[in-house]
Amino acid sequence: MTLITLSIWVYTIGGILQLFFKEKHKCNFLIFMNFIAAALAFKPIVSILYERNILETTVYMGQLLKDVAFRVDALSAFFIMIICGVGLLGTIYSKKYLEPYIEQGKKLGSHLFLFNVFLASMLLVVMSQNIIFFLISWELMSFSSFLLMIFEHEEKEVRQSGINYLITMHVGVMFLVVGFILMYLKTGSFDFSAFSGRISELVFAIMFIGFGIKAGFVPLHSWLPKAHPVAPTHISALMSGVMIKTGIYGILRMLLYMGKPTITVSYCVLLVGLASAFFGILYAVAQRNYKKMLAYSSIENIGIITTGMAVAML
């Protein structure tokens, strides 16, 4: 856990320190720092995935949160691997992508800082085992991605897509809040560990909608084709390749605590998965805008993942 925690600190510190570099050197420094962060996380991830170890720790967060639990098991480790890997590739790609903006005199400090905040927040999402801290991390992930997406905020279409994205994400988090409140009332605990075997079909359905909005399930996908075309390419890659998969992570995490799912729930998830896969690829092949095509392709991929998940539930 120490190395993964250190990795989060390296992302954060790297994002801050690049602010003091000249514009043309910011990306180079961030690539260096993000490579170190990914390398730090790699060793414990390999250990967890291949040796089935579980890393746990608690951090005192004051009177409100008290001891916040962090846990990295095989599920978390798999997503940490994706976050760090795609995050590093996105950082490398951003160097060439942002060069024209540097030539135009645009300042990149806040954008690159938010890029690393985005990565760190996603790591916290898949590690948090406390309701309140999970929601704080989830909101930080959504808000930082919103600010990254509106990089070219001078354009009206970018601003409109950004506001649409932000509103949609907050509708999703409202479902998560309701689900977590119901679980707190049932268990009397903020810790995920208290959920084991106590998640009802109703709570799972509410959480499924909340996480499904982030994942981009059909018919909850409307924000995705609007967000991708306006976001910088390296941000689109992170949103599509990593962020929407945190919705899948949330559903899988709730399934682990739910225990054996019922036939009804399993078939409902299967229906959503098949619909997302079918309509995603149907709309993708009709697109002439490459970013929109990739957005709908992402919806199709989410549908395929969800279909596999539903078959496993059955």
Tab-separated table of N, CA and C in Angstrom, residues 53-206:
chain	number	residue	atom	x	y	z
A	53	ASN	N	-2.607	-11.240	-3.045
A	53	ASN	CA	-2.474	-10.512	-1.779
A	53	ASN	C	-3.519	-9.407	-1.715
A	54	ILE	N	-3.803	-8.938	-0.522
A	54	ILE	CA	-4.709	-7.801	-0.330
A	54	ILE	C	-4.018	-6.806	0.593
A	55	LEU	N	-3.927	-5.545	0.140
A	55	LEU	CA	-3.303	-4.500	0.937
A	55	LEU	C	-4.383	-3.629	1.558
A	56	GLU	N	-4.279	-3.394	2.848
A	56	GLU	CA	-5.265	-2.570	3.540
A	56	GLU	C	-4.564	-1.586	4.467
A	57	THR	N	-5.160	-0.410	4.609
A	57	THR	CA	-4.652	0.571	5.560
A	57	THR	C	-5.789	1.513	5.938
A	58	THR	N	-5.640	2.212	7.043
A	58	THR	CA	-6.614	3.224	7.448
A	58	THR	C	-5.873	4.537	7.697
A	59	VAL	N	-6.528	5.632	7.344
A	59	VAL	CA	-5.946	6.954	7.529
A	59	VAL	C	-6.924	7.795	8.335
A	60	TYR	N	-6.442	8.441	9.382
A	60	TYR	CA	-7.303	9.289	10.205
A	60	TYR	C	-7.588	10.591	9.468
A	61	MET	N	-8.877	10.913	9.275
A	61	MET	CA	-9.279	12.079	8.488
A	61	MET	C	-10.033	13.118	9.319
A	62	GLY	N	-9.865	13.111	10.628
A	62	GLY	CA	-10.546	14.105	11.465
A	62	GLY	C	-11.823	13.555	12.079
A	63	GLN	N	-12.538	14.417	12.777
A	63	GLN	CA	-13.723	13.999	13.527
A	63	GLN	C	-14.861	13.507	12.628
A	64	LEU	N	-15.014	14.125	11.425
A	64	LEU	CA	-16.124	13.741	10.551
A	64	LEU	C	-15.917	12.351	9.949
A	65	LEU	N	-14.768	12.143	9.301
A	65	LEU	CA	-14.518	10.875	8.630
A	65	LEU	C	-13.848	9.847	9.531
A	66	LYS	N	-13.091	10.348	10.523
A	66	LYS	CA	-12.335	9.480	11.449
A	66	LYS	C	-11.392	8.578	10.652
A	67	ASP	N	-11.420	7.267	10.906
A	67	ASP	CA	-10.507	6.361	10.209
A	67	ASP	C	-11.112	5.936	8.871
A	68	VAL	N	-10.485	6.379	7.777
A	68	VAL	CA	-10.947	6.035	6.434
A	68	VAL	C	-10.162	4.827	5.940
A	69	ALA	N	-10.874	3.795	5.529
A	69	ALA	CA	-10.219	2.566	5.082
A	69	ALA	C	-9.899	2.627	3.588
A	70	PHE	N	-8.688	2.172	3.246
A	70	PHE	CA	-8.285	2.006	1.854
A	70	PHE	C	-7.913	0.539	1.662
A	71	ARG	N	-8.349	-0.026	0.558
A	71	ARG	CA	-8.130	-1.451	0.322
A	71	ARG	C	-7.801	-1.679	-1.151
A	72	VAL	N	-6.764	-2.447	-1.400
A	72	VAL	CA	-6.400	-2.799	-2.772
A	72	VAL	C	-6.411	-4.314	-2.892
A	73	ASP	N	-7.440	-4.842	-3.541
A	73	ASP	CA	-7.516	-6.266	-3.837
A	73	ASP	C	-7.301	-6.455	-5.338
A	74	ALA	N	-7.583	-7.655	-5.851
A	74	ALA	CA	-7.329	-7.938	-7.267
A	74	ALA	C	-8.164	-7.023	-8.178
A	75	LEU	N	-9.408	-6.731	-7.785
A	75	LEU	CA	-10.263	-5.858	-8.596
A	75	LEU	C	-9.684	-4.447	-8.661
A	76	SER	N	-9.324	-3.902	-7.507
A	76	SER	CA	-8.732	-2.560	-7.472
A	76	SER	C	-7.411	-2.523	-8.233
A	77	ALA	N	-6.579	-3.561	-8.038
A	77	ALA	CA	-5.265	-3.605	-8.675
A	77	ALA	C	-5.381	-3.594	-10.196
A	78	PHE	N	-6.368	-4.325	-10.726
A	78	PHE	CA	-6.573	-4.357	-12.172
A	78	PHE	C	-6.880	-2.971	-12.712
A	79	PHE	N	-7.738	-2.235	-11.999
A	79	PHE	CA	-8.097	-0.888	-12.447
A	79	PHE	C	-6.949	0.099	-12.228
A	80	ILE	N	-6.167	-0.073	-11.177
A	80	ILE	CA	-4.993	0.780	-10.960
A	80	ILE	C	-3.996	0.611	-12.113
A	81	MET	N	-3.836	-0.626	-12.570
A	81	MET	CA	-2.946	-0.901	-13.699
A	81	MET	C	-3.403	-0.133	-14.947
A	82	ILE	N	-4.717	-0.138	-15.210
A	82	ILE	CA	-5.263	0.567	-16.375
A	82	ILE	C	-5.086	2.080	-16.220
A	83	ILE	N	-5.396	2.601	-15.023
A	83	ILE	CA	-5.297	4.047	-14.780
A	83	ILE	C	-3.865	4.537	-14.990
A	84	CYS	N	-2.907	3.849	-14.380
A	84	CYS	CA	-1.503	4.268	-14.481
A	84	CYS	C	-0.958	4.085	-15.894
A	85	GLY	N	-1.307	2.970	-16.531
A	85	GLY	CA	-0.803	2.688	-17.876
A	85	GLY	C	-1.325	3.669	-18.910
A	86	VAL	N	-2.658	3.828	-18.974
A	86	VAL	CA	-3.257	4.743	-19.944
A	86	VAL	C	-2.914	6.191	-19.583
A	87	GLY	N	-2.817	6.469	-18.284
A	87	GLY	CA	-2.444	7.817	-17.843
A	87	GLY	C	-1.067	8.213	-18.344
A	88	LEU	N	-0.108	7.279	-18.287
A	88	LEU	CA	1.243	7.562	-18.777
A	88	LEU	C	1.240	7.775	-20.287
A	89	LEU	N	0.507	6.931	-21.015
A	89	LEU	CA	0.422	7.092	-22.471
A	89	LEU	C	-0.225	8.428	-22.836
A	90	GLY	N	-1.254	8.812	-22.069
A	90	GLY	CA	-1.914	10.098	-22.313
A	90	GLY	C	-0.979	11.267	-22.067
A	91	THR	N	-0.134	11.146	-21.038
A	91	THR	CA	0.833	12.204	-20.729
A	91	THR	C	1.844	12.354	-21.861
A	92	ILE	N	2.321	11.222	-22.380
A	92	ILE	CA	3.294	11.243	-23.478
A	92	ILE	C	2.670	11.875	-24.728
A	93	TYR	N	1.428	11.476	-25.028
A	93	TYR	CA	0.750	11.994	-26.218
A	93	TYR	C	0.490	13.500	-26.102
A	94	SER	N	0.205	13.964	-24.878
A	94	SER	CA	-0.149	15.377	-24.685
A	94	SER	C	0.987	16.320	-25.091
A	95	LYS	N	2.232	15.842	-25.029
A	95	LYS	CA	3.380	16.710	-25.351
A	95	LYS	C	3.261	17.277	-26.759
A	96	LYS	N	3.059	16.404	-27.748
A	96	LYS	CA	2.942	16.866	-29.138
A	96	LYS	C	1.602	17.556	-29.388
A	97	TYR	N	0.558	17.038	-28.740
A	97	TYR	CA	-0.762	17.617	-28.961
A	97	TYR	C	-0.833	19.071	-28.500
A	98	LEU	N	-0.162	19.374	-27.399
A	98	LEU	CA	-0.259	20.711	-26.811
A	98	LEU	C	0.756	21.710	-27.380
A	99	GLU	N	1.706	21.232	-28.183
A	99	GLU	CA	2.728	22.130	-28.740
A	99	GLU	C	2.139	23.318	-29.514
A	100	PRO	N	1.125	23.112	-30.374
A	100	PRO	CA	0.550	24.270	-31.086
A	100	PRO	C	-0.046	25.313	-30.142
A	101	TYR	N	-0.587	24.855	-29.022
A	101	TYR	CA	-1.174	25.795	-28.058
A	101	TYR	C	-0.084	26.610	-27.364
A	102	ILE	N	1.080	25.976	-27.139
A	102	ILE	CA	2.209	26.700	-26.550
A	102	ILE	C	2.675	27.797	-27.504
A	103	GLU	N	2.720	27.449	-28.801
A	103	GLU	CA	3.135	28.430	-29.818
A	103	GLU	C	2.160	29.604	-29.899
A	104	GLN	N	0.892	29.331	-29.578
A	104	GLN	CA	-0.118	30.399	-29.587
A	104	GLN	C	-0.088	31.234	-28.300
A	105	GLY	N	0.765	30.822	-27.364
A	105	GLY	CA	0.898	31.569	-26.114
A	105	GLY	C	-0.057	31.142	-25.013
A	106	LYS	N	-0.702	29.977	-25.181
A	106	LYS	CA	-1.657	29.506	-24.164
A	106	LYS	C	-0.905	28.918	-22.983
A	107	LYS	N	-1.342	29.226	-21.773
A	107	LYS	CA	-0.740	28.694	-20.549
A	107	LYS	C	-1.300	27.314	-20.259
A	108	LEU	N	-0.410	26.365	-19.965
A	108	LEU	CA	-0.822	24.976	-19.781
A	108	LEU	C	-0.773	24.507	-18.329
A	109	GLY	N	-0.298	25.353	-17.429
A	109	GLY	CA	-0.079	24.935	-16.052
A	109	GLY	C	-1.304	24.336	-15.390
A	110	SER	N	-2.434	25.030	-15.451
A	110	SER	CA	-3.645	24.542	-14.780
A	110	SER	C	-4.172	23.268	-15.437
A	111	HIS	N	-4.059	23.181	-16.762
A	111	HIS	CA	-4.525	21.995	-17.485
A	111	HIS	C	-3.718	20.756	-17.067
A	112	LEU	N	-2.408	20.887	-17.018
A	112	LEU	CA	-1.558	19.754	-16.657
A	112	LEU	C	-1.704	19.395	-15.180
A	113	PHE	N	-1.925	20.396	-14.340
A	113	PHE	CA	-2.169	20.128	-12.923
A	113	PHE	C	-3.451	19.314	-12.758
A	114	LEU	N	-4.514	19.732	-13.455
A	114	LEU	CA	-5.791	19.021	-13.375
A	114	LEU	C	-5.686	17.623	-13.971
A	115	PHE	N	-4.819	17.460	-14.969
A	115	PHE	CA	-4.597	16.140	-15.565
A	115	PHE	C	-4.140	15.151	-14.492
A	116	ASN	N	-3.188	15.565	-13.661
A	116	ASN	CA	-2.686	14.681	-12.612
A	116	ASN	C	-3.667	14.538	-11.454
A	117	VAL	N	-4.436	15.601	-11.187
A	117	VAL	CA	-5.505	15.490	-10.180
A	117	VAL	C	-6.525	14.445	-10.632
A	118	PHE	N	-6.826	14.458	-11.911
A	118	PHE	CA	-7.761	13.487	-12.501
A	118	PHE	C	-7.255	12.055	-12.292
A	119	LEU	N	-5.979	11.827	-12.571
A	119	LEU	CA	-5.399	10.491	-12.378
A	119	LEU	C	-5.418	10.075	-10.909
A	120	ALA	N	-5.008	10.988	-10.027
A	120	ALA	CA	-4.966	10.682	-8.601
A	120	ALA	C	-6.366	10.398	-8.057
A	121	SER	N	-7.367	11.152	-8.514
A	121	SER	CA	-8.736	10.951	-8.031
A	121	SER	C	-9.284	9.593	-8.459
A	122	MET	N	-8.941	9.148	-9.663
A	122	MET	CA	-9.393	7.826	-10.111
A	122	MET	C	-8.752	6.719	-9.281
A	123	LEU	N	-7.487	6.896	-8.909
A	123	LEU	CA	-6.834	5.922	-8.028
A	123	LEU	C	-7.522	5.868	-6.671
A	124	LEU	N	-7.892	7.023	-6.146
A	124	LEU	CA	-8.580	7.075	-4.852
A	124	LEU	C	-9.959	6.423	-4.938
A	125	VAL	N	-10.627	6.565	-6.074
A	125	VAL	CA	-11.947	5.953	-6.253
A	125	VAL	C	-11.869	4.435	-6.108
A	126	VAL	N	-10.881	3.828	-6.756
A	126	VAL	CA	-10.808	2.361	-6.740
A	126	VAL	C	-10.167	1.815	-5.463
A	127	MET	N	-9.650	2.706	-4.608
A	127	MET	CA	-9.049	2.277	-3.346
A	127	MET	C	-9.929	2.560	-2.131
A	128	SER	N	-10.824	3.537	-2.231
A	128	SER	CA	-11.605	3.991	-1.075
A	128	SER	C	-12.610	2.938	-0.630
A	129	GLN	N	-12.697	2.739	0.676
A	129	GLN	CA	-13.650	1.804	1.267
A	129	GLN	C	-14.573	2.518	2.250
A	130	ASN	N	-14.708	3.820	2.092
A	130	ASN	CA	-15.530	4.646	2.962
A	130	ASN	C	-16.504	5.440	2.087
A	131	ILE	N	-17.783	5.441	2.450
A	131	ILE	CA	-18.815	6.075	1.634
A	131	ILE	C	-18.485	7.533	1.329
A	132	ILE	N	-18.203	8.310	2.367
A	132	ILE	CA	-18.002	9.748	2.194
A	132	ILE	C	-16.752	10.025	1.367
A	133	PHE	N	-15.639	9.341	1.676
A	133	PHE	CA	-14.403	9.587	0.939
A	133	PHE	C	-14.523	9.102	-0.501
A	134	PHE	N	-15.281	8.016	-0.711
A	134	PHE	CA	-15.516	7.538	-2.075
A	134	PHE	C	-16.252	8.598	-2.886
A	135	LEU	N	-17.302	9.191	-2.292
A	135	LEU	CA	-18.074	10.210	-2.998
A	135	LEU	C	-17.248	11.472	-3.245
A	136	ILE	N	-16.383	11.832	-2.291
A	136	ILE	CA	-15.495	12.989	-2.484
A	136	ILE	C	-14.548	12.723	-3.662
A	137	SER	N	-13.966	11.533	-3.692
A	137	SER	CA	-13.056	11.156	-4.783
A	137	SER	C	-13.797	11.105	-6.116
A	138	TRP	N	-15.023	10.590	-6.083
A	138	TRP	CA	-15.849	10.491	-7.299
A	138	TRP	C	-16.152	11.872	-7.861
A	139	GLU	N	-16.517	12.804	-6.976
A	139	GLU	CA	-16.802	14.174	-7.393
A	139	GLU	C	-15.547	14.875	-7.914
A	140	LEU	N	-14.412	14.626	-7.261
A	140	LEU	CA	-13.146	15.213	-7.709
A	140	LEU	C	-12.806	14.710	-9.104
A	141	MET	N	-13.052	13.431	-9.359
A	141	MET	CA	-12.818	12.849	-10.681
A	141	MET	C	-13.719	13.503	-11.721
A	142	SER	N	-14.993	13.674	-11.394
A	142	SER	CA	-15.947	14.268	-12.341
A	142	SER	C	-15.635	15.732	-12.616
A	143	PHE	N	-15.329	16.488	-11.565
A	143	PHE	CA	-15.114	17.925	-11.733
A	143	PHE	C	-13.796	18.218	-12.451
A	144	SER	N	-12.749	17.460	-12.123
A	144	SER	CA	-11.465	17.678	-12.808
A	144	SER	C	-11.578	17.302	-14.281
A	145	SER	N	-12.311	16.233	-14.598
A	145	SER	CA	-12.489	15.841	-16.003
A	145	SER	C	-13.316	16.893	-16.757
A	146	PHE	N	-14.287	17.503	-16.070
A	146	PHE	CA	-15.074	18.592	-16.680
A	146	PHE	C	-14.168	19.768	-17.052
A	147	LEU	N	-13.302	20.178	-16.131
A	147	LEU	CA	-12.406	21.306	-16.394
A	147	LEU	C	-11.396	20.971	-17.495
A	148	LEU	N	-10.959	19.721	-17.545
A	148	LEU	CA	-10.042	19.294	-18.603
A	148	LEU	C	-10.750	19.278	-19.957
A	149	MET	N	-12.004	18.872	-19.949
A	149	MET	CA	-12.776	18.750	-21.183
A	149	MET	C	-13.007	20.102	-21.844
A	150	ILE	N	-13.186	21.156	-21.044
A	150	ILE	CA	-13.477	22.485	-21.599
A	150	ILE	C	-12.187	23.293	-21.800
A	151	PHE	N	-11.130	22.615	-22.172
A	151	PHE	CA	-9.830	23.261	-22.409
A	151	PHE	C	-9.963	24.422	-23.394
A	152	GLU	N	-10.761	24.213	-24.446
A	152	GLU	CA	-10.999	25.275	-25.439
A	152	GLU	C	-12.356	25.928	-25.151
A	153	HIS	N	-12.481	26.479	-23.951
A	153	HIS	CA	-13.756	27.021	-23.483
A	153	HIS	C	-14.198	28.271	-24.243
A	154	GLU	N	-13.336	28.799	-25.084
A	154	GLU	CA	-13.710	29.970	-25.871
A	154	GLU	C	-14.815	29.634	-26.881
A	155	GLU	N	-14.922	28.347	-27.244
A	155	GLU	CA	-15.916	27.925	-28.226
A	155	GLU	C	-17.232	27.567	-27.529
A	156	LYS	N	-18.323	28.023	-28.116
A	156	LYS	CA	-19.658	27.832	-27.529
A	156	LYS	C	-20.013	26.352	-27.407
A	157	GLU	N	-19.709	25.560	-28.436
A	157	GLU	CA	-20.029	24.125	-28.419
A	157	GLU	C	-19.331	23.416	-27.264
A	158	VAL	N	-18.094	23.820	-26.976
A	158	VAL	CA	-17.325	23.220	-25.882
A	158	VAL	C	-17.999	23.519	-24.544
A	159	ARG	N	-18.405	24.769	-24.363
A	159	ARG	CA	-19.060	25.158	-23.102
A	159	ARG	C	-20.387	24.419	-22.920
A	160	GLN	N	-21.158	24.311	-23.994
A	160	GLN	CA	-22.455	23.632	-23.901
A	160	GLN	C	-22.277	22.148	-23.578
A	161	SER	N	-21.329	21.503	-24.245
A	161	SER	CA	-21.070	20.082	-23.982
A	161	SER	C	-20.557	19.876	-22.568
A	162	GLY	N	-19.729	20.817	-22.099
A	162	GLY	CA	-19.193	20.727	-20.747
A	162	GLY	C	-20.279	20.827	-19.687
A	163	ILE	N	-21.199	21.782	-19.860
A	163	ILE	CA	-22.304	21.943	-18.910
A	163	ILE	C	-23.209	20.715	-18.930
A	164	ASN	N	-23.478	20.190	-20.127
A	164	ASN	CA	-24.283	18.968	-20.255
A	164	ASN	C	-23.630	17.815	-19.499
A	165	TYR	N	-22.319	17.682	-19.659
A	165	TYR	CA	-21.567	16.621	-18.971
A	165	TYR	C	-21.644	16.797	-17.461
A	166	LEU	N	-21.429	18.017	-16.986
A	166	LEU	CA	-21.408	18.270	-15.546
A	166	LEU	C	-22.775	17.981	-14.914
A	167	ILE	N	-23.832	18.412	-15.569
A	167	ILE	CA	-25.187	18.167	-15.049
A	167	ILE	C	-25.488	16.668	-15.019
A	168	THR	N	-25.141	15.972	-16.110
A	168	THR	CA	-25.391	14.526	-16.183
A	168	THR	C	-24.639	13.776	-15.084
A	169	MET	N	-23.380	14.164	-14.847
A	169	MET	CA	-22.595	13.495	-13.809
A	169	MET	C	-23.197	13.719	-12.425
A	170	HIS	N	-23.790	14.883	-12.207
A	170	HIS	CA	-24.382	15.158	-10.899
A	170	HIS	C	-25.733	14.467	-10.725
A	171	VAL	N	-26.423	14.212	-11.823
A	171	VAL	CA	-27.618	13.360	-11.741
A	171	VAL	C	-27.197	11.952	-11.315
A	172	GLY	N	-26.104	11.474	-11.915
A	172	GLY	CA	-25.582	10.152	-11.561
A	172	GLY	C	-25.174	10.057	-10.109
A	173	VAL	N	-24.482	11.068	-9.613
A	173	VAL	CA	-24.007	11.015	-8.226
A	173	VAL	C	-25.168	11.106	-7.245
A	174	MET	N	-26.293	11.715	-7.646
A	174	MET	CA	-27.469	11.749	-6.784
A	174	MET	C	-27.999	10.338	-6.531
A	175	PHE	N	-27.990	9.504	-7.569
A	175	PHE	CA	-28.401	8.103	-7.399
A	175	PHE	C	-27.448	7.374	-6.451
A	176	LEU	N	-26.137	7.642	-6.597
A	176	LEU	CA	-25.161	7.011	-5.707
A	176	LEU	C	-25.379	7.436	-4.267
A	177	VAL	N	-25.645	8.716	-4.048
A	177	VAL	CA	-25.877	9.230	-2.697
A	177	VAL	C	-27.095	8.549	-2.073
A	178	VAL	N	-28.179	8.421	-2.850
A	178	VAL	CA	-29.386	7.758	-2.340
A	178	VAL	C	-29.080	6.307	-1.974
A	179	GLY	N	-28.370	5.614	-2.852
A	179	GLY	CA	-28.012	4.220	-2.579
A	179	GLY	C	-27.156	4.076	-1.336
A	180	PHE	N	-26.174	4.958	-1.191
A	180	PHE	CA	-25.299	4.900	-0.019
A	180	PHE	C	-26.046	5.269	1.264
A	181	ILE	N	-26.976	6.213	1.172
A	181	ILE	CA	-27.774	6.572	2.357
A	181	ILE	C	-28.602	5.367	2.818
A	182	LEU	N	-29.209	4.678	1.861
A	182	LEU	CA	-29.994	3.491	2.203
A	182	LEU	C	-29.125	2.420	2.858
A	183	MET	N	-27.905	2.278	2.367
A	183	MET	CA	-26.998	1.284	2.961
A	183	MET	C	-26.533	1.711	4.350
A	184	TYR	N	-26.331	3.022	4.530
A	184	TYR	CA	-25.941	3.509	5.860
A	184	TYR	C	-27.072	3.297	6.865
A	185	LEU	N	-28.306	3.569	6.454
A	185	LEU	CA	-29.451	3.374	7.341
A	185	LEU	C	-29.622	1.896	7.706
A	186	LYS	N	-29.234	1.038	6.772
A	186	LYS	CA	-29.384	-0.406	7.000
A	186	LYS	C	-28.268	-0.976	7.861
A	187	THR	N	-27.041	-0.458	7.678
A	187	THR	CA	-25.875	-1.032	8.361
A	187	THR	C	-25.367	-0.176	9.519
A	188	GLY	N	-25.641	1.143	9.474
A	188	GLY	CA	-25.135	2.044	10.504
A	188	GLY	C	-23.649	2.295	10.395
A	189	SER	N	-23.075	2.006	9.209
A	189	SER	CA	-21.629	2.158	9.023
A	189	SER	C	-21.332	2.842	7.696
A	190	PHE	N	-20.235	3.623	7.671
A	190	PHE	CA	-19.780	4.265	6.439
A	190	PHE	C	-18.825	3.357	5.654
A	191	ASP	N	-18.415	2.247	6.229
A	191	ASP	CA	-17.433	1.366	5.597
A	191	ASP	C	-18.098	0.367	4.660
A	192	PHE	N	-17.493	0.152	3.498
A	192	PHE	CA	-18.017	-0.797	2.526
A	192	PHE	C	-18.075	-2.213	3.097
A	193	SER	N	-17.173	-2.531	3.990
A	193	SER	CA	-17.117	-3.893	4.533
A	193	SER	C	-18.425	-4.294	5.216
A	194	ALA	N	-19.180	-3.286	5.702
A	194	ALA	CA	-20.460	-3.568	6.371
A	194	ALA	C	-21.552	-3.940	5.378
A	195	PHE	N	-21.304	-3.722	4.065
A	195	PHE	CA	-22.321	-3.990	3.043
A	195	PHE	C	-22.452	-5.476	2.722
A	196	SER	N	-21.448	-6.272	3.095
A	196	SER	CA	-21.353	-7.661	2.669
A	196	SER	C	-22.651	-8.437	2.914
A	197	GLY	N	-23.243	-8.916	1.810
A	197	GLY	CA	-24.452	-9.718	1.889
A	197	GLY	C	-25.706	-8.941	2.245
A	198	ARG	N	-25.647	-7.605	2.249
A	198	ARG	CA	-26.788	-6.807	2.710
A	198	ARG	C	-27.305	-5.826	1.653
A	199	ILE	N	-26.802	-5.930	0.434
A	199	ILE	CA	-27.281	-5.054	-0.642
A	199	ILE	C	-28.508	-5.685	-1.295
A	200	SER	N	-29.630	-5.005	-1.212
A	200	SER	CA	-30.882	-5.515	-1.770
A	200	SER	C	-30.961	-5.235	-3.262
A	201	GLU	N	-31.971	-5.811	-3.929
A	201	GLU	CA	-32.170	-5.572	-5.360
A	201	GLU	C	-32.456	-4.093	-5.632
A	202	LEU	N	-33.230	-3.461	-4.753
A	202	LEU	CA	-33.559	-2.045	-4.922
A	202	LEU	C	-32.309	-1.177	-4.861
A	203	VAL	N	-31.481	-1.405	-3.845
A	203	VAL	CA	-30.257	-0.624	-3.693
A	203	VAL	C	-29.329	-0.865	-4.880
A	204	PHE	N	-29.213	-2.120	-5.294
A	204	PHE	CA	-28.353	-2.420	-6.441
A	204	PHE	C	-28.851	-1.707	-7.695
A	205	ALA	N	-30.185	-1.679	-7.901
A	205	ALA	CA	-30.754	-1.006	-9.080
A	205	ALA	C	-30.435	0.491	-9.051
A	206	ILE	N	-30.553	1.112	-7.877
A	206	ILE	CA	-30.250	2.543	-7.746
A	206	ILE	C	-28.775	2.807	-8.036
